[in-house]
XYZ file of C-alpha atoms in Angstrom:
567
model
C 13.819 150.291 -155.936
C 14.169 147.008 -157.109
C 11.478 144.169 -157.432
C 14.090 142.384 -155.551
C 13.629 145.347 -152.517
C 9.843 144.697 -152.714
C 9.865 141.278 -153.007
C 12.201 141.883 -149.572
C 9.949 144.268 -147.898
C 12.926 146.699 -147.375
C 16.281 149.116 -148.507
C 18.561 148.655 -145.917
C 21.489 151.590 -146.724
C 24.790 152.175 -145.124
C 27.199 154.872 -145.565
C 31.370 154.268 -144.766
C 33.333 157.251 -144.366
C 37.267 157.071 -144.205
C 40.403 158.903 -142.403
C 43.027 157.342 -142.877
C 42.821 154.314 -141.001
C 39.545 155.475 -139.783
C 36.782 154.382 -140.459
C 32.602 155.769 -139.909
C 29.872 154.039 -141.200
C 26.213 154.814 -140.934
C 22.613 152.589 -141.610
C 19.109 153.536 -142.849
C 16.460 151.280 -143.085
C 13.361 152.028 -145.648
C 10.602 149.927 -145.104
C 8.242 148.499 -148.924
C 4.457 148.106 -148.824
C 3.715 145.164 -150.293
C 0.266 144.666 -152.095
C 0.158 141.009 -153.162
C -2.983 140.657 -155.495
C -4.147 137.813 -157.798
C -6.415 138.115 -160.285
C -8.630 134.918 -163.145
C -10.534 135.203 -165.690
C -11.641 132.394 -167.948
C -13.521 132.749 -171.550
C -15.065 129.819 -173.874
C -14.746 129.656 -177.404
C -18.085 128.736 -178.019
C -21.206 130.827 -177.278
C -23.856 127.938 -177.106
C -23.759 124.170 -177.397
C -26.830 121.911 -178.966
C -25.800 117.845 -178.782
C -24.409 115.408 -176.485
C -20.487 115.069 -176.835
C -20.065 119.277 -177.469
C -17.299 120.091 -176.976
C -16.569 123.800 -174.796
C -12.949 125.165 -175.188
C -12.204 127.302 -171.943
C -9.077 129.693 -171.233
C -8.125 130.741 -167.760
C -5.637 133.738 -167.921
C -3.793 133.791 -164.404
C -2.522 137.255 -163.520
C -0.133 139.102 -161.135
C -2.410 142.157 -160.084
C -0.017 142.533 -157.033
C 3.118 144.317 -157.224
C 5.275 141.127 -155.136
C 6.068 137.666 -156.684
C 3.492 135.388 -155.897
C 4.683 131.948 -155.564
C 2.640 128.194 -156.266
C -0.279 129.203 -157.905
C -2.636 126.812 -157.491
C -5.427 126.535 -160.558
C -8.365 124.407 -160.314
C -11.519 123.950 -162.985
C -13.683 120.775 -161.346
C -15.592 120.898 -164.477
C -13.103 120.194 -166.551
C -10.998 118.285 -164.032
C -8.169 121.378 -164.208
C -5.535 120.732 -161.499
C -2.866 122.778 -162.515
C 0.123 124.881 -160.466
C 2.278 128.034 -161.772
C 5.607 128.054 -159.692
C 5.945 131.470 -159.774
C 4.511 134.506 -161.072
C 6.018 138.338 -160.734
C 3.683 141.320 -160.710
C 1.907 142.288 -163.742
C 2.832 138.646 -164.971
C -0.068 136.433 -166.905
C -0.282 133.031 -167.712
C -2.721 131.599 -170.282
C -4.277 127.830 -169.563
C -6.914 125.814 -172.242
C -9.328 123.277 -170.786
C -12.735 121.933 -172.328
C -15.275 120.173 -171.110
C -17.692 117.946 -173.073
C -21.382 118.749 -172.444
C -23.897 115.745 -171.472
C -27.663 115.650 -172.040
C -27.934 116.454 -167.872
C -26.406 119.843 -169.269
C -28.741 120.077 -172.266
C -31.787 119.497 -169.994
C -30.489 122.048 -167.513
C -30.200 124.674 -170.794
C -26.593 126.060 -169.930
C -23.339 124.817 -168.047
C -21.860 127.121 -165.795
C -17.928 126.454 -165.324
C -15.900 127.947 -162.203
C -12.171 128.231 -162.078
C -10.048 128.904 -159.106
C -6.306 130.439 -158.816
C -5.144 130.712 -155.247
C -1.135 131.041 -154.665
C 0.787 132.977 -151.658
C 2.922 136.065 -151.683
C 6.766 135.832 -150.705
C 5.848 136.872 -147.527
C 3.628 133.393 -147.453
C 0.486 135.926 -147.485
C -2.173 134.390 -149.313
C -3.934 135.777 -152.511
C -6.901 133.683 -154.069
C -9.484 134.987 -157.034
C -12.351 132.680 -159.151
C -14.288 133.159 -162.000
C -17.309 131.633 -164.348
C -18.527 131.865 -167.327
C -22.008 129.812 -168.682
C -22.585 128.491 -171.915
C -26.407 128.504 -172.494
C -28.027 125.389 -174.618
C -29.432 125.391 -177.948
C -32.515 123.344 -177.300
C -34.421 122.243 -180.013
C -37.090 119.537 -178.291
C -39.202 117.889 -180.827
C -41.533 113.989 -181.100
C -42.000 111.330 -183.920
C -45.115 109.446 -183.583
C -45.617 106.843 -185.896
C -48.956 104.560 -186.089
C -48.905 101.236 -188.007
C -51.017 98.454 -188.328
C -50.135 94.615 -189.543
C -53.946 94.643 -191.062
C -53.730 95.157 -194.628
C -57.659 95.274 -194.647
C -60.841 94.402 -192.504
C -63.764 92.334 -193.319
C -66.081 91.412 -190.655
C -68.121 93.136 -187.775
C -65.842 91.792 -184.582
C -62.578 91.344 -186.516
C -59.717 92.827 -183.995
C -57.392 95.378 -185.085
C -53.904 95.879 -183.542
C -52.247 99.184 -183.946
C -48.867 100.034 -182.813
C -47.392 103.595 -181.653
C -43.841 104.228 -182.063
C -43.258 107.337 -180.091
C -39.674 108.737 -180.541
C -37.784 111.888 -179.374
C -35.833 113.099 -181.654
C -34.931 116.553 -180.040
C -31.912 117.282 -178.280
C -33.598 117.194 -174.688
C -35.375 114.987 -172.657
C -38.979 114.909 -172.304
C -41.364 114.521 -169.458
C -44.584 113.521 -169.509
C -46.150 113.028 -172.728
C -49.675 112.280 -173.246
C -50.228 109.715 -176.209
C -54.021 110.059 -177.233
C -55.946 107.006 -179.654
C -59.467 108.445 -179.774
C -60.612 105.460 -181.830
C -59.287 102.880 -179.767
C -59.869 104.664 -176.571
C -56.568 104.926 -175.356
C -54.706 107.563 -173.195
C -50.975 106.428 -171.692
C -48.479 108.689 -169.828
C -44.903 108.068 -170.769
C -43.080 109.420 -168.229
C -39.651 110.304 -169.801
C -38.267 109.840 -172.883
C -34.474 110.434 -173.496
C -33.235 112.012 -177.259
C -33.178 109.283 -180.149
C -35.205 106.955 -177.233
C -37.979 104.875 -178.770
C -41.049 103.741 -177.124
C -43.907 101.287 -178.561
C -47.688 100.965 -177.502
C -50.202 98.820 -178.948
C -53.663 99.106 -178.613
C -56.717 97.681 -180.363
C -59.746 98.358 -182.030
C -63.045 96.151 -182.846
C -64.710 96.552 -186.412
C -67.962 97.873 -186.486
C -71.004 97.472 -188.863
C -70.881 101.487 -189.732
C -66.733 100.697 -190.823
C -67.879 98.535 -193.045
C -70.379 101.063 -194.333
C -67.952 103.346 -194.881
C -65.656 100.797 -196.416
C -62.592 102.173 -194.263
C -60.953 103.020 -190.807
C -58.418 105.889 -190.286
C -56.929 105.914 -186.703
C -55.711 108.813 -185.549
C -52.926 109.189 -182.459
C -51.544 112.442 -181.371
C -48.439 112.486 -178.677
C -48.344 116.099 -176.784
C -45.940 117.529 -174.173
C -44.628 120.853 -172.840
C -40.944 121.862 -173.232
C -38.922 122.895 -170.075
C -40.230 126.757 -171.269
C -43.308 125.516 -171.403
C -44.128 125.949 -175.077
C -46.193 123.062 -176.782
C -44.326 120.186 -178.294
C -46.691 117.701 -180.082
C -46.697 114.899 -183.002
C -49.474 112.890 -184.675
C -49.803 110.266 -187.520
C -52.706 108.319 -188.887
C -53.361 105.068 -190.636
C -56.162 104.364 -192.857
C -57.190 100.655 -193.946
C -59.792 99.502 -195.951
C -63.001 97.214 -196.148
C -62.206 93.708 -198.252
C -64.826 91.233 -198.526
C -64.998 87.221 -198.818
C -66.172 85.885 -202.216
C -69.715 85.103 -202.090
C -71.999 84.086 -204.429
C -75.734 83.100 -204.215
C -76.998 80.920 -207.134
C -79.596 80.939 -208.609
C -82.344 78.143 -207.905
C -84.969 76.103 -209.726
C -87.120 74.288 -207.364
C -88.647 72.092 -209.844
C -93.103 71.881 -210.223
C -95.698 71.080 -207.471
C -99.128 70.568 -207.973
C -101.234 73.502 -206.795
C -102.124 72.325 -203.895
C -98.769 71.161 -202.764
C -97.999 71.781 -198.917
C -94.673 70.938 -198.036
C -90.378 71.627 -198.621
C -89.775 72.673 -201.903
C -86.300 72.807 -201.483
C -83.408 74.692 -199.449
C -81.899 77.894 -201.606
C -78.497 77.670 -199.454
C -77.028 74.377 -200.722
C -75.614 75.556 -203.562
C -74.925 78.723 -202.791
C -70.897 79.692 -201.836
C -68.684 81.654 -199.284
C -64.752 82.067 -199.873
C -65.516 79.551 -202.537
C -66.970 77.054 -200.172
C -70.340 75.630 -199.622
C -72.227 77.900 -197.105
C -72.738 77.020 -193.605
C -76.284 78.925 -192.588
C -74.658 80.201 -189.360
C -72.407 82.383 -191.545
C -75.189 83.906 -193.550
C -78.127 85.491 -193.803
C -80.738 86.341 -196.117
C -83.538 88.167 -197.162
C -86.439 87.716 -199.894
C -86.648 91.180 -201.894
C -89.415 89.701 -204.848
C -91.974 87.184 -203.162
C -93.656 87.456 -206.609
C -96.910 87.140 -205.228
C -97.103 83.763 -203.285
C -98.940 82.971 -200.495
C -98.206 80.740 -197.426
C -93.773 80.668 -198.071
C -92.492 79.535 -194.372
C -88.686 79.850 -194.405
C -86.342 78.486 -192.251
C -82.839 79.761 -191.104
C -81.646 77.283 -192.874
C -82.317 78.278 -196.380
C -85.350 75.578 -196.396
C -88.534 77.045 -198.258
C -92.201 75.134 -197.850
C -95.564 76.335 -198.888
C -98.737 76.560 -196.767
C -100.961 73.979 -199.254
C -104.061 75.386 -201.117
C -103.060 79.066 -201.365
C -101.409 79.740 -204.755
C -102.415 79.527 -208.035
C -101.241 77.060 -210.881
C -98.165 79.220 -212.486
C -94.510 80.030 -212.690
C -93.435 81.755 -209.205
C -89.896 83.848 -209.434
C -89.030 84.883 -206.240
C -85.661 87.338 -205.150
C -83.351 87.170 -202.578
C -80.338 88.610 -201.517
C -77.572 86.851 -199.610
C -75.368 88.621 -196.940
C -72.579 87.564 -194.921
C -73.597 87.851 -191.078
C -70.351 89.926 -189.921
C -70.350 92.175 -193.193
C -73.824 92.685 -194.185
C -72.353 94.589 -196.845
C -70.533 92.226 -199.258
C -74.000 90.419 -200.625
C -75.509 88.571 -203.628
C -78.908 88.216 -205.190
C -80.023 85.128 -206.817
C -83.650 83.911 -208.604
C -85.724 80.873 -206.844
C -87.979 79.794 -209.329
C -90.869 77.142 -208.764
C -94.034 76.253 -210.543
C -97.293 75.143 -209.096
C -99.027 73.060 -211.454
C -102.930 72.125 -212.311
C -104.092 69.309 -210.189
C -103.669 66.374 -212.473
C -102.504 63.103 -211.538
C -102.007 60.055 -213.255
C -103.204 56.918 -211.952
C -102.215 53.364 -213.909
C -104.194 50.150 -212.808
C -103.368 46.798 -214.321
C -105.107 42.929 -213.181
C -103.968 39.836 -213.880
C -105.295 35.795 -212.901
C -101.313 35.346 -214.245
C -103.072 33.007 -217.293
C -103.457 30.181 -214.362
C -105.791 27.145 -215.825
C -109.274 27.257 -213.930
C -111.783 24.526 -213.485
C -114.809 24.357 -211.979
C -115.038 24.826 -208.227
C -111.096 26.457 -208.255
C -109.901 29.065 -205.981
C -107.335 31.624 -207.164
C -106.303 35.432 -207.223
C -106.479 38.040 -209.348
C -103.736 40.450 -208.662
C -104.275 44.215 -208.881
C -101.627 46.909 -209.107
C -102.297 50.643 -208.882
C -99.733 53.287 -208.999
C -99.500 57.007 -209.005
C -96.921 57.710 -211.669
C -97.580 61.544 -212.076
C -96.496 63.863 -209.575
C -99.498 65.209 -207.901
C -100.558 63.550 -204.906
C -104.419 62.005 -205.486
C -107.553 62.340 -203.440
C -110.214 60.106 -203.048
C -108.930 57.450 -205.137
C -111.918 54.456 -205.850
C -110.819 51.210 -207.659
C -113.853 48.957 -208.646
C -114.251 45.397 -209.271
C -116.712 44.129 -211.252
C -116.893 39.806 -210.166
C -117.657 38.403 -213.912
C -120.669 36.032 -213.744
C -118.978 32.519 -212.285
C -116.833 33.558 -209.829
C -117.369 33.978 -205.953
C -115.478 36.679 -203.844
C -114.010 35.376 -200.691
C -111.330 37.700 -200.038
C -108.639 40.233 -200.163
C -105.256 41.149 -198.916
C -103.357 44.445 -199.638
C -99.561 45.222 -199.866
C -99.217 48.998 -199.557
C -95.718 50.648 -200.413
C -97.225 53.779 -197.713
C -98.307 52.156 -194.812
C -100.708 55.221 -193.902
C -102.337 55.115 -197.455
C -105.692 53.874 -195.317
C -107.780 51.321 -197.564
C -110.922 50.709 -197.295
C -113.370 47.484 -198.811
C -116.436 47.549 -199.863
C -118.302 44.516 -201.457
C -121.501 44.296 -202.921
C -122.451 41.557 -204.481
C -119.660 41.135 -206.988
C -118.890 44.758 -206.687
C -115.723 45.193 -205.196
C -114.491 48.765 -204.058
C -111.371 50.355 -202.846
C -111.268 53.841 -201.618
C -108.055 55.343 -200.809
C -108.550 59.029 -199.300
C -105.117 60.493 -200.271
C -103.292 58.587 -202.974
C -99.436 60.063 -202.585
C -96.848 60.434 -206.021
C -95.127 58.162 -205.937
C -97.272 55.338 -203.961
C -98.342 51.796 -205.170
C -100.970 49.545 -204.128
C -101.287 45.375 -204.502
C -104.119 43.886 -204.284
C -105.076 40.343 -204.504
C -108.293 39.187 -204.682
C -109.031 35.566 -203.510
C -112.136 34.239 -205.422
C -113.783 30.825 -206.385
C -114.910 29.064 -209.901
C -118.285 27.847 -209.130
C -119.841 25.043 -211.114
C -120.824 25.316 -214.635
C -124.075 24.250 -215.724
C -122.964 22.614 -218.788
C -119.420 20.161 -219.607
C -118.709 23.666 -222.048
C -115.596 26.246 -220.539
C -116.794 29.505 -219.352
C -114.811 32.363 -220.612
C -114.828 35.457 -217.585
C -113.705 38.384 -218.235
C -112.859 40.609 -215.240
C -112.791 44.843 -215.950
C -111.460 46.980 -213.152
C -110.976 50.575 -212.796
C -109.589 53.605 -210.997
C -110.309 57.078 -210.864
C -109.629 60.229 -208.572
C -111.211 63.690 -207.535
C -108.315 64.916 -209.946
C -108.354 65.088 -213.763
C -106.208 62.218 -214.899
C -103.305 63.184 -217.339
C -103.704 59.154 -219.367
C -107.085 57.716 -219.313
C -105.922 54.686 -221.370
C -104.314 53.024 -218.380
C -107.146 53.106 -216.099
C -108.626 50.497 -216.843
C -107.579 47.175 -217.245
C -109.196 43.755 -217.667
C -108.259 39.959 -217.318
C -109.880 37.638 -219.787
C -109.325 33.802 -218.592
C -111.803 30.748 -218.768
C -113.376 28.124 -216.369
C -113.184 24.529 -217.157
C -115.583 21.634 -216.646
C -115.005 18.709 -214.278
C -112.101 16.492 -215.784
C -111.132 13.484 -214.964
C -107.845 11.874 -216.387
C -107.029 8.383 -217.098
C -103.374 8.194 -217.260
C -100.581 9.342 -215.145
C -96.452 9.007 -215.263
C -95.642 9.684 -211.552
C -91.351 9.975 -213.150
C -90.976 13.138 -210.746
C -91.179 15.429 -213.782
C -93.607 17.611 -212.157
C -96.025 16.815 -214.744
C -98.959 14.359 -214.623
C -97.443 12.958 -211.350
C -100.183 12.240 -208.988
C -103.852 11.430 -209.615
C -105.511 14.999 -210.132
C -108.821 15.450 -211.245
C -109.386 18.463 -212.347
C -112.880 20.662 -210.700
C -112.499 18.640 -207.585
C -113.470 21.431 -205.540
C -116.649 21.693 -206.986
C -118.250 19.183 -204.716
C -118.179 19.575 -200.640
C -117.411 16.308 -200.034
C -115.862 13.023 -201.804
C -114.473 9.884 -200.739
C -112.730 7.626 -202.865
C -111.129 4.205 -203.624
C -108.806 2.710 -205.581
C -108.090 -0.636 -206.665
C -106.120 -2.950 -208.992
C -107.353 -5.577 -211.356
C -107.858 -8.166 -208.384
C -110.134 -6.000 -206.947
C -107.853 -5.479 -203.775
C -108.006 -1.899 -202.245
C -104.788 0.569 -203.004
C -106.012 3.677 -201.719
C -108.656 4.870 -199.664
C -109.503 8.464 -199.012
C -112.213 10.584 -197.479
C -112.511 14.647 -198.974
C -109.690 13.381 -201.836
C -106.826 16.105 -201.948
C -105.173 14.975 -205.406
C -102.162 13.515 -203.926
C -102.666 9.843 -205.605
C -99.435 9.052 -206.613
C -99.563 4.947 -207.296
C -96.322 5.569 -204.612
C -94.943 1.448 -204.468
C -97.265 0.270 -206.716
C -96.525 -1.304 -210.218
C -97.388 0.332 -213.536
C -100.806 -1.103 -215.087
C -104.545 -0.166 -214.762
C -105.821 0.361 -212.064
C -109.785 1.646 -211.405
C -111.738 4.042 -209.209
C -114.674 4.604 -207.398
C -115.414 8.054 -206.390
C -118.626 9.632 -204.121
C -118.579 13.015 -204.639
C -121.445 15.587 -202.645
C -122.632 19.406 -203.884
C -123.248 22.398 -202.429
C -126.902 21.100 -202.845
C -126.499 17.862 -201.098
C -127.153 16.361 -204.128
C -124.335 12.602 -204.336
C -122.679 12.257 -207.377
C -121.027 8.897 -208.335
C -117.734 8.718 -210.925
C -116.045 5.063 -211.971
C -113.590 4.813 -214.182
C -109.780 3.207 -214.634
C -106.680 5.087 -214.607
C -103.378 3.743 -216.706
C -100.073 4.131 -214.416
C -96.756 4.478 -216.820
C -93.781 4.073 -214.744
C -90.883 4.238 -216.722
């Protein structure tokens, strides 16, 4: 038997027998069983796979398991995208065929690729034979995280300063992951990324607010921690931390020197904050704030936010005070300074200066002028209960007095008696000045001889004075008799212009006339005010008649001839 006679299903046999021309021929038919059969197997080269772009090598071996010729074997791998056909294949016959597939990251998140090939074909007898077969290729997984935590804050510095952290969560396993968990204790964040691909990057940022107790520690370490579960469900986690630390802004509190206050001073010695610094710059008293450590023992300090310091008068004793504070920056308490304030309170002393003058003004008889006073506090203790007296020589009247204060609350009072003039001043301030002018009248002399008057005045206080010498002072001028002259040049010169006689205002009354050498009236005048200036007369001799009255009622009569040079 042939593969021909199975391939035909039969042996047909015929026998011819011959006589002659005779001829005998016989048939016999044997029918074949057929038993078409196909048979595929397919193998891989590779046992396992473990990145994107793999490549699996297949083979799919084809064979004749029949024993009739199989014709147009079709072979088919939709994996690999196999269409392939073998015309014809005789029993026991193989035929070898290489694919490959390239694996994805679907087929290293599944774990494995399975891969199915199909050979179907039909027998000579059009019967059909068909086999498959697979073969899987399980992954290497290897899942695994990157979490990386930065910051763009080099350093912190205040309470409330903001920091900004960023996450950089990466996968850099071979498989994608689900649901990771990305935990910032410090900040207080907790965020769900719901997938992240191999090499696939995600950023988060969160934020955290400095606290007094970071700056107490003088740093901040964040911590972050990313955790998942693999598709096996075994652990996969990462972490990373970043640690920055406390800076501070250049600050410097100086050191003070208030200057000396009497004792019993009660008011702003100064403000400790205006020369003291921040980044370098004059501090602003919002930014600070401060504490005394060393009062050194003083009584009655009232300070203000503001760095200004004033004492509660009358409670400290005369003596250097050296007090201690320490400067702090209000959002970081801890970068700080200290720094001396040093004052002294000083005995109560002051030191009063009094001077009078009658400015060397020529007094006659019956005259009124002024004396001016001036008292000053020079020293720098305020004075209580200042008195200035005034002792009137003998000669002169008192008839009034007007004040010029430089402190209009100085308050002073007048007291005359006799020709005892006082002045009390209840709080005399440093600093302060008083003028006083005295308005007072010569009053008549009992003889044609000048009175010298000498006029003492004096100033004290409830305080020891630091200079005795000036306070005192006196004014020494004299009073003239009644003068009359007997020439005057009325040339506009300002000097023996008019008709003046000197003690006029001696008497209460006068009236007077003047006339020329005809005896004819010039001038006429009743209570004479010194204000003949021949005006439109011609130079020569003229004479006058003048009735004068006292303060006793007593009439006084004066003749005599003035000479007029006009020139």
């Amino acid at each position: 038997v042939t593969q021909a006679d199975i391939d035909a299903g039969k042996v047909d046999n015929t026998a011819t027998a011959a006589v002659g021309a005779v001829n005998v021929s016989a048939s016999e038919s044997v029918t074949a069983t057929q038993s078409p059969a196909l048979s595929i197997t397919k193998t891989a080269t590779e046992s396992t796979f473990a990145a994107v772009g793999d490549v699996l090598n297949y083979t799919i071996v084809v064979t004749n398991t029949g024993n009739v010729t199989l014709n147009n074997i079709s072979v088919t791998d939709p994996l690999t995208g196999l269409n392939t056909v073998i015309g014809t294949l005789a029993p026991l016959a193989s035929e070898s065929i290489p694919t490959s597939y390239t694996v994805t990251q679907t087929d290293l998140d599944n774990g494995f690729v399975t891969n199915r090939a199909t050979a179907s074909g039909v027998s000579t007898n059009d019967e059909p034979v068909e086999d498959s077969d697979e073969i899987t290729v399980v992954a290497s997984e290897n899942p695994s995280i990157e979490v990386i935590k930065t910051t763009e804050s080099a350093s912190f510095s205040e309470i409330g300063q903001v920091v900004t952290y960023t996450i950089t969560v990466k996968n850099t396993g071979n498989v994608t992951l689900t649901n990771l968990l990305v935990s910032d204790p410090l900040t207080g964040l907790a965020q769900i990324i719901p997938s992240l691909a191999p090499g696939q990057s995600i950023a988060i940022t969160t934020e955290y607010t400095v606290q007094l107790e970071d700056l107490n520690v003088g740093s901040i370490t964040n911590n972050v921690s990313v955790t998942t579960k693999s598709r096996g469900g075994n652990d996969i986690g990462g972490n990373d931390s970043v640690t920055i630390g406390a800076s501070s802004t250049p600050i410097d509190a100086i050191d003070d020197d208030l200057g000396d206050y009497p004792a019993d001073f009660g008011g702003v010695l100064g403000n400790i904050l205006t020369n003291d610094l921040l980044d370098n710059k004059p501090v602003n008293y919002t930014d600070v704030n401060f504490e005394f450590t060393d009062l050194d023992g003083v009584i009655g300090l009232l300070i203000q936010e503001n760095g200004e310091l004033s004492l509660i008068p009358g409670l400290n004793e005369a003596r250097e005070y050296r007090l201690k504070y320490t400067l702090r920056e209000a959002l970081n308490p801890t970068n700080s300074d200290e720094a001396t304030v040093v004052f002294e309170l000083l005995e109560n002393e002051v030191d009063l200066r009094i001077t009078k003058t009658s400015k060397g003004i020529e007094i006659y008889e019956g005259d009124e002028f002024e004396y001016e006073i001036e008292v000053s506090n020079i020293g720098e203790t305020d004075a209580k209960n200042v008195v200035i007296i005034d002792d009137l020589p003998r000669g002169l009247s008192y008839i009034g007095t007007t004040t010029s204060e430089s402190n209009p609350s100085l308050g002073v009072e007048i007291s005359v008696n006799g020709s005892k003039i006082t002045y009390t001043i209840p709080l005399f301030p440093a600093g302060s000045s008083l003028l006083i002018k005295i308005k007072v009248r010569a009053e008549a002399l009992n003889s044609d001889q000048a009175l010298s008057i000498t006029n003492l005045v004096r100033v004290s206080a409830d305080e020891e004075d630091l200079n005795l010498e000036d306070n005192e002072d006196s004014d020494t001028n004299q009073i003239n008799p009644f003068f009359i002259p007997t020439v005057i040049t009325p040339n506009g010169d300002g000097l023996n212009d008019r008709f003046e006689i000197m003690g006029l205002r001696k008497f209460e009354t006068n009236d007077i006339v003047i006339f020329n050498r005809n005896g004819d009236h010039v001038f006429e005048r009743k209570n004479y005010e010194n204000d003949w200036s021949a005006e439109g007369l011609v130079a020569g001799t003229y004479f006058f008649v003048m009735k004068s009255t006292d303060k006793q009622g007593k009439l006084h009569e004066f003749q005599g001839w003035i000479q007029v040079i006009k020139r």
